[in-house]
Amino acid sequence: MNKKTILVTGALGHIGSRLIRDISRTAAGRIILLDNMESQRYVSLFDLPGDLGYRFLEADIRTSDFGTILSEYQIGAVVHLAALTDAANSAGRATEVMDVNLDGLKRVAEACRAADIPLFFPSTTSVYGSQAERVDETCTELKPQSPYAESKLAAEQYLAGQKANGLRFVVCRLGTIFGWSHGMRFHTAVNKFTWQAINGTPLTVWKTAWRQKRPYLDLGDCVSAINFILERDLFDGEIYNIVTENHTVEEIVGAIKAFIPSLQVSYVDSPIMNQLSYDVDDAKIRAKGFIPHGDLHKGIGDTVAKLKEIMH
Ligand SMILES: NC(=O)c1ccc[n+]([C@@H]2O[C@H](COP(=O)([O-])OP(=O)(O)OC[C@H]3O[C@@H](n4cnc5c(N)ncnc54)[C@H](O)[C@@H]3O)[C@@H](O)[C@H]2O)c1
């Protein structure tokens, strides 16, 4: 296949900082990195591989002229990672979250549609919210529980409406990421628990959550899924769940304890906890040939190894 120049927005974040190093060399010849430094992860730009051409644009998706960027750099595909991503704190900045995550996406998507350039959009499995049973992409009772998840669902719905207008895109509902990268963040479940364990901080866990499953995604699997889509030009307007495995809190704590046996856990009551259970099926992307290979133990072990010198 012809190698493309890929525009990666939000390129310096947790996912982007791994993707821009491990992007498929079959699909990508050059990468244009766009980030507004909201997350201040300059470190993500250190020591990039020498075999790919990079160009960094310090720019905001709310104001960038995407029409000019797409034509000036002859972009062949867009991986749109830029977003405000701290779901737990999104309630305090709901308007800004919508501005960036929905209106920003619309600006990127409109430029892609006009230039006939395919768009990868990462949504989240948290659009499922509380579910009684295992769910797949056919689920119509979506229950996003935060402004962040609401913004992602609204973006999905916007993209679905653009299919008829000729936009080529794919939506991947990513499980919660675990695993190390240069631009790693620690505010999602596995990473946060691992960070606390490394620092000797006891974990507080809701009793009702202990045996409830949620979908998790190894960062390596996430990048492989993006590469899988780029290599196959799988911009079919569909939604795919991307999940390494569904795990209970008990399993996550057990995996961390394997590396940090001194980890203390206390259990508290929470009346709202059953809202957070969702067990997600990824058969649809597997049927296309994508098989995740990640492993919770390895992901946690890698993170612990990176921080072993500060371990309590
Ligand atoms: N990490 C996860 O667990 C997870 C799960 C599901 C979906 N996703 C989605 O994947 C994408 C990447 O996630 P991540 O974990 O790498 O997030 P991240 O927060 O680590 O990175 C996001 C990047 O976007 C940049 N950014 C924020 N606002 C911007 C703006 N207005 N203009 C330009 N850049 C901006 C930030 O500076 C940051 O570098 C996001 O869209 C997120 O919603 C992530």
Short mmCIF file of C-alpha atoms in Angstrom, two decimals, residues 13-307:
data_model
loop_
_atom_site.label_atom_id
_atom_site.label_comp_id
_atom_site.label_asym_id
_atom_site.label_seq_id
_atom_site.Cartn_x
_atom_site.Cartn_y
_atom_site.Cartn_z
CA GLY A 13 -1.28 12.23 25.13
CA HIS A 14 -1.28 8.80 26.69
CA ILE A 15 -2.35 6.99 23.51
CA GLY A 16 -0.82 9.42 21.01
CA SER A 17 2.67 9.30 22.50
CA ARG A 18 2.78 5.51 21.92
CA LEU A 19 1.02 5.64 18.54
CA ILE A 20 3.43 8.19 17.07
CA ARG A 21 6.30 5.79 17.83
CA ASP A 22 4.62 2.49 16.92
CA ILE A 23 2.43 3.55 14.01
CA SER A 24 2.36 1.04 11.15
CA ARG A 25 5.34 1.59 8.86
CA THR A 26 3.23 0.02 6.09
CA ALA A 27 0.50 2.62 6.43
CA ALA A 28 2.44 5.71 7.50
CA GLY A 29 5.41 7.47 5.92
CA ARG A 30 5.19 10.74 7.78
CA ILE A 31 3.25 12.04 10.78
CA ILE A 32 1.94 15.51 11.48
CA LEU A 33 1.49 15.90 15.22
CA LEU A 34 -1.05 18.41 16.49
CA ASP A 35 -1.54 19.25 20.15
CA ASN A 36 -2.35 22.43 22.06
CA MET A 37 -0.17 21.42 25.05
CA GLU A 38 -3.26 21.35 27.29
CA SER A 39 -1.63 18.39 29.04
CA GLN A 40 1.90 19.90 28.97
CA ARG A 41 3.41 16.61 27.84
CA TYR A 42 6.48 18.01 26.07
CA VAL A 43 8.21 14.79 27.14
CA SER A 44 6.19 12.93 24.50
CA LEU A 45 8.30 14.61 21.81
CA PHE A 46 11.64 13.46 23.21
CA ASP A 47 13.63 10.82 21.29
CA LEU A 48 11.16 10.11 18.50
CA PRO A 49 12.25 7.37 16.08
CA GLY A 50 14.43 8.51 13.20
CA ASP A 51 12.76 6.51 10.44
CA LEU A 52 9.53 8.54 10.28
CA GLY A 53 9.29 12.18 9.28
CA TYR A 54 7.57 14.29 11.92
CA ARG A 55 6.22 17.79 11.97
CA PHE A 56 4.74 19.26 15.18
CA LEU A 57 1.95 21.83 15.11
CA GLU A 58 1.21 23.54 18.43
CA ALA A 59 -2.43 24.29 17.72
CA ASP A 60 -5.92 23.99 19.16
CA ILE A 61 -8.55 21.91 17.38
CA ARG A 62 -11.12 24.60 18.23
CA THR A 63 -9.33 27.16 16.06
CA SER A 64 -7.12 25.24 13.60
CA ASP A 65 -7.78 25.66 9.89
CA PHE A 66 -8.05 21.96 9.09
CA GLY A 67 -8.82 22.56 5.41
CA THR A 68 -5.41 24.22 5.01
CA ILE A 69 -3.59 21.65 7.20
CA LEU A 70 -5.04 18.70 5.24
CA SER A 71 -4.06 20.15 1.87
CA GLU A 72 -0.73 21.75 2.87
CA TYR A 73 0.64 18.49 4.34
CA GLN A 74 -1.18 16.22 1.86
CA ILE A 75 -2.76 14.26 4.68
CA GLY A 76 -3.95 10.76 3.78
CA ALA A 77 -5.77 9.91 7.04
CA VAL A 78 -6.58 11.58 10.36
CA VAL A 79 -6.38 9.93 13.78
CA HIS A 80 -8.30 12.35 15.97
CA LEU A 81 -7.20 11.74 19.56
CA ALA A 82 -7.43 15.32 20.89
CA ALA A 83 -9.99 15.57 23.66
CA LEU A 84 -10.52 16.57 27.28
CA THR A 85 -10.32 13.12 28.79
CA ASP A 86 -10.57 13.28 32.56
CA ALA A 87 -14.06 11.79 32.86
CA ALA A 88 -14.24 11.99 36.64
CA ASN A 89 -13.55 15.73 36.62
CA SER A 90 -15.56 16.49 33.50
CA ALA A 91 -18.66 17.43 35.53
CA GLY A 92 -16.98 20.67 36.57
CA ARG A 93 -16.18 21.69 33.00
CA ALA A 94 -19.06 20.24 30.97
CA THR A 95 -19.28 23.15 28.51
CA GLU A 96 -15.58 23.07 27.70
CA VAL A 97 -15.68 19.28 27.37
CA MET A 98 -18.47 19.61 24.77
CA ASP A 99 -16.60 22.41 22.96
CA VAL A 100 -13.46 20.34 22.57
CA ASN A 101 -14.84 16.82 22.29
CA LEU A 102 -17.89 17.50 20.13
CA ASP A 103 -17.40 20.84 18.36
CA GLY A 104 -13.69 20.15 17.85
CA LEU A 105 -14.53 16.77 16.31
CA LYS A 106 -17.09 18.42 14.02
CA ARG A 107 -14.44 20.81 12.69
CA VAL A 108 -12.03 17.96 11.96
CA ALA A 109 -14.77 15.78 10.44
CA GLU A 110 -16.07 18.54 8.19
CA ALA A 111 -12.59 19.15 6.78
CA CYS A 112 -12.11 15.38 6.24
CA ARG A 113 -15.46 15.13 4.46
CA ALA A 114 -14.69 18.08 2.21
CA ALA A 115 -11.27 16.65 1.28
CA ASP A 116 -12.43 12.98 1.20
CA ILE A 117 -9.91 11.96 3.86
CA PRO A 118 -10.71 9.09 6.25
CA LEU A 119 -11.09 9.76 9.96
CA PHE A 120 -10.39 7.53 12.98
CA PHE A 121 -12.45 8.55 16.00
CA PRO A 122 -11.85 7.07 19.47
CA SER A 123 -15.02 6.87 21.50
CA THR A 124 -15.25 5.09 24.83
CA THR A 125 -16.90 1.98 26.21
CA SER A 126 -18.20 4.23 28.98
CA VAL A 127 -21.02 5.26 26.58
CA TYR A 128 -22.59 1.94 27.68
CA GLY A 129 -22.78 3.00 31.34
CA SER A 130 -24.81 0.75 33.57
CA GLN A 131 -25.77 -2.51 31.87
CA ALA A 132 -27.36 -5.67 33.27
CA GLU A 133 -25.71 -8.01 30.76
CA ARG A 134 -22.81 -8.27 28.39
CA VAL A 135 -23.25 -5.62 25.68
CA ASP A 136 -22.14 -5.20 22.10
CA GLU A 137 -22.37 -2.44 19.50
CA THR A 138 -26.06 -3.20 18.83
CA CYS A 139 -26.99 -1.93 22.32
CA THR A 140 -29.46 0.94 21.98
CA GLU A 141 -29.86 1.68 25.71
CA LEU A 142 -26.69 3.71 26.06
CA LYS A 143 -26.27 5.39 29.44
CA PRO A 144 -23.23 7.68 29.55
CA GLN A 145 -22.53 8.66 33.15
CA SER A 146 -20.36 11.77 32.75
CA PRO A 147 -20.17 14.86 30.53
CA TYR A 148 -17.08 13.24 29.00
CA ALA A 149 -18.99 10.08 27.98
CA GLU A 150 -21.95 12.22 26.84
CA SER A 151 -19.64 14.25 24.58
CA LYS A 152 -18.27 11.06 23.03
CA LEU A 153 -21.77 9.69 22.39
CA ALA A 154 -22.84 13.00 20.83
CA ALA A 155 -19.76 12.85 18.60
CA GLU A 156 -20.63 9.30 17.52
CA GLN A 157 -24.14 10.44 16.66
CA TYR A 158 -22.81 13.39 14.69
CA LEU A 159 -20.49 11.12 12.70
CA ALA A 160 -23.33 8.66 11.98
CA GLY A 161 -25.25 11.57 10.47
CA GLN A 162 -22.29 12.44 8.22
CA LYS A 163 -22.26 9.01 6.56
CA ALA A 164 -24.90 10.11 4.08
CA ASN A 165 -22.76 13.17 3.29
CA GLY A 166 -19.88 10.94 2.23
CA LEU A 167 -17.62 11.15 5.30
CA ARG A 168 -15.36 8.08 5.57
CA PHE A 169 -14.77 7.29 9.23
CA VAL A 170 -14.60 4.58 11.84
CA VAL A 171 -15.56 4.81 15.51
CA CYS A 172 -13.73 2.63 18.03
CA ARG A 173 -15.17 2.43 21.51
CA LEU A 174 -11.96 1.93 23.48
CA GLY A 175 -11.89 0.21 26.86
CA THR A 176 -10.06 2.03 29.66
CA ILE A 177 -6.39 2.09 28.73
CA PHE A 178 -3.65 0.55 30.85
CA GLY A 179 0.03 0.42 30.08
CA TRP A 180 3.02 2.67 29.91
CA SER A 181 3.82 5.41 27.39
CA HIS A 182 5.92 8.58 27.37
CA GLY A 183 2.80 10.73 27.73
CA MET A 184 1.12 8.38 30.22
CA ARG A 185 -1.50 9.69 32.58
CA PHE A 186 -2.64 8.10 35.79
CA HIS A 187 -6.22 9.20 36.29
CA THR A 188 -7.92 6.06 34.95
CA ALA A 189 -8.53 2.93 37.01
CA VAL A 190 -5.60 0.54 36.55
CA ASN A 191 -2.94 3.23 36.25
CA LYS A 192 -4.29 5.19 39.20
CA PHE A 193 -4.35 2.11 41.43
CA THR A 194 -0.85 1.17 40.30
CA TRP A 195 0.40 4.69 41.06
CA GLN A 196 -1.15 4.61 44.52
CA ALA A 197 0.31 1.16 45.20
CA ILE A 198 3.78 2.29 44.13
CA ASN A 199 3.51 5.27 46.47
CA GLY A 200 2.29 3.24 49.43
CA THR A 201 -1.15 4.87 49.38
CA PRO A 202 -3.96 2.50 50.44
CA LEU A 203 -6.70 1.92 47.85
CA THR A 204 -10.28 2.72 48.69
CA VAL A 205 -12.64 0.45 46.80
CA TRP A 206 -16.42 0.44 46.73
CA LYS A 207 -17.63 -2.90 48.10
CA THR A 208 -20.23 -3.30 45.38
CA ALA A 209 -17.61 -2.75 42.68
CA TRP A 210 -15.34 -5.56 43.83
CA ARG A 211 -16.82 -8.22 41.53
CA GLN A 212 -18.23 -6.01 38.78
CA LYS A 213 -16.58 -6.13 35.41
CA ARG A 214 -15.47 -3.25 33.24
CA PRO A 215 -13.67 -3.25 29.89
CA TYR A 216 -9.94 -2.53 29.76
CA LEU A 217 -7.60 -2.06 26.85
CA ASP A 218 -3.88 -2.64 26.77
CA LEU A 219 -2.18 0.36 25.16
CA GLY A 220 -0.33 -1.94 22.75
CA ASP A 221 -3.66 -3.42 21.62
CA CYS A 222 -5.06 0.08 21.18
CA VAL A 223 -2.20 1.06 18.86
CA SER A 224 -2.48 -2.28 17.03
CA ALA A 225 -6.19 -1.65 16.46
CA ILE A 226 -5.47 1.80 14.98
CA ASN A 227 -2.77 0.26 12.76
CA PHE A 228 -5.15 -2.55 11.76
CA ILE A 229 -7.67 0.04 10.60
CA LEU A 230 -5.09 2.21 8.79
CA GLU A 231 -3.56 -0.79 7.00
CA ARG A 232 -6.92 -2.16 5.84
CA ASP A 233 -8.49 1.22 5.14
CA LEU A 234 -11.31 0.06 7.41
CA PHE A 235 -13.18 3.36 7.38
CA ASP A 236 -16.57 1.74 6.91
CA GLY A 237 -18.67 4.08 9.06
CA GLU A 238 -19.10 1.34 11.69
CA ILE A 239 -18.63 1.29 15.46
CA TYR A 240 -16.25 -1.30 16.94
CA ASN A 241 -15.61 -2.14 20.59
CA ILE A 242 -11.87 -2.50 21.25
CA VAL A 243 -11.22 -4.39 24.46
CA THR A 244 -8.34 -6.53 25.71
CA GLU A 245 -10.42 -8.01 28.51
CA ASN A 246 -13.19 -7.26 30.96
CA HIS A 247 -11.89 -7.34 34.52
CA THR A 248 -13.28 -6.98 38.02
CA VAL A 249 -11.66 -4.64 40.54
CA GLU A 250 -10.70 -7.79 42.44
CA GLU A 251 -8.69 -9.00 39.44
CA ILE A 252 -6.99 -5.63 39.00
CA VAL A 253 -6.04 -5.40 42.66
CA GLY A 254 -4.82 -9.01 42.54
CA ALA A 255 -2.63 -8.21 39.52
CA ILE A 256 -1.11 -5.18 41.27
CA LYS A 257 -0.55 -7.19 44.46
CA ALA A 258 1.47 -9.71 42.46
CA PHE A 259 4.05 -6.92 42.05
CA ILE A 260 3.39 -4.95 45.24
CA PRO A 261 2.24 -7.42 47.93
CA SER A 262 2.16 -4.72 50.63
CA LEU A 263 -0.76 -2.94 48.91
CA GLN A 264 -3.50 -2.08 51.43
CA VAL A 265 -7.15 -2.05 50.36
CA SER A 266 -10.10 -0.68 52.31
CA TYR A 267 -13.70 -1.23 51.30
CA VAL A 268 -16.43 1.40 51.53
CA ASP A 269 -20.16 1.47 50.75
CA SER A 270 -21.37 3.42 47.77
CA PRO A 271 -25.04 3.49 46.80
CA ILE A 272 -24.36 4.44 43.18
CA MET A 273 -21.76 1.85 42.39
CA ASN A 274 -23.91 -0.48 40.31
CA GLN A 275 -24.02 2.27 37.68
CA LEU A 276 -20.46 1.44 36.79
CA SER A 277 -20.78 -2.17 35.69
CA TYR A 278 -20.40 -2.97 32.01
CA ASP A 279 -19.06 -6.09 30.39
CA VAL A 280 -18.30 -5.37 26.75
CA ASP A 281 -18.17 -7.79 23.81
CA ASP A 282 -15.58 -7.22 21.05
CA ALA A 283 -16.66 -10.01 18.65
CA LYS A 284 -17.35 -7.51 15.82
CA ILE A 285 -13.73 -6.36 15.42
CA ARG A 286 -12.48 -9.93 16.06
CA ALA A 287 -14.64 -11.09 13.13
CA LYS A 288 -12.68 -8.61 10.98
CA GLY A 289 -9.46 -10.35 12.07
CA PHE A 290 -8.28 -8.13 14.92
CA ILE A 291 -7.18 -10.17 17.94
CA PRO A 292 -5.94 -8.34 21.05
CA HIS A 293 -2.80 -9.78 22.65
CA GLY A 294 -2.42 -7.54 25.70
CA ASP A 295 -2.18 -8.74 29.25
CA LEU A 296 -3.14 -6.97 32.46
CA HIS A 297 -0.24 -8.49 34.44
CA LYS A 298 2.31 -7.45 31.85
CA GLY A 299 0.85 -3.93 31.55
CA ILE A 300 1.00 -3.41 35.30
CA GLY A 301 4.44 -5.03 35.53
CA ASP A 302 5.82 -2.67 32.86
CA THR A 303 4.45 0.37 34.68
CA VAL A 304 5.82 -0.81 38.03
CA ALA A 305 9.23 -1.46 36.45
CA LYS A 306 9.36 2.12 35.08
CA LEU A 307 8.75 3.52 38.56
#
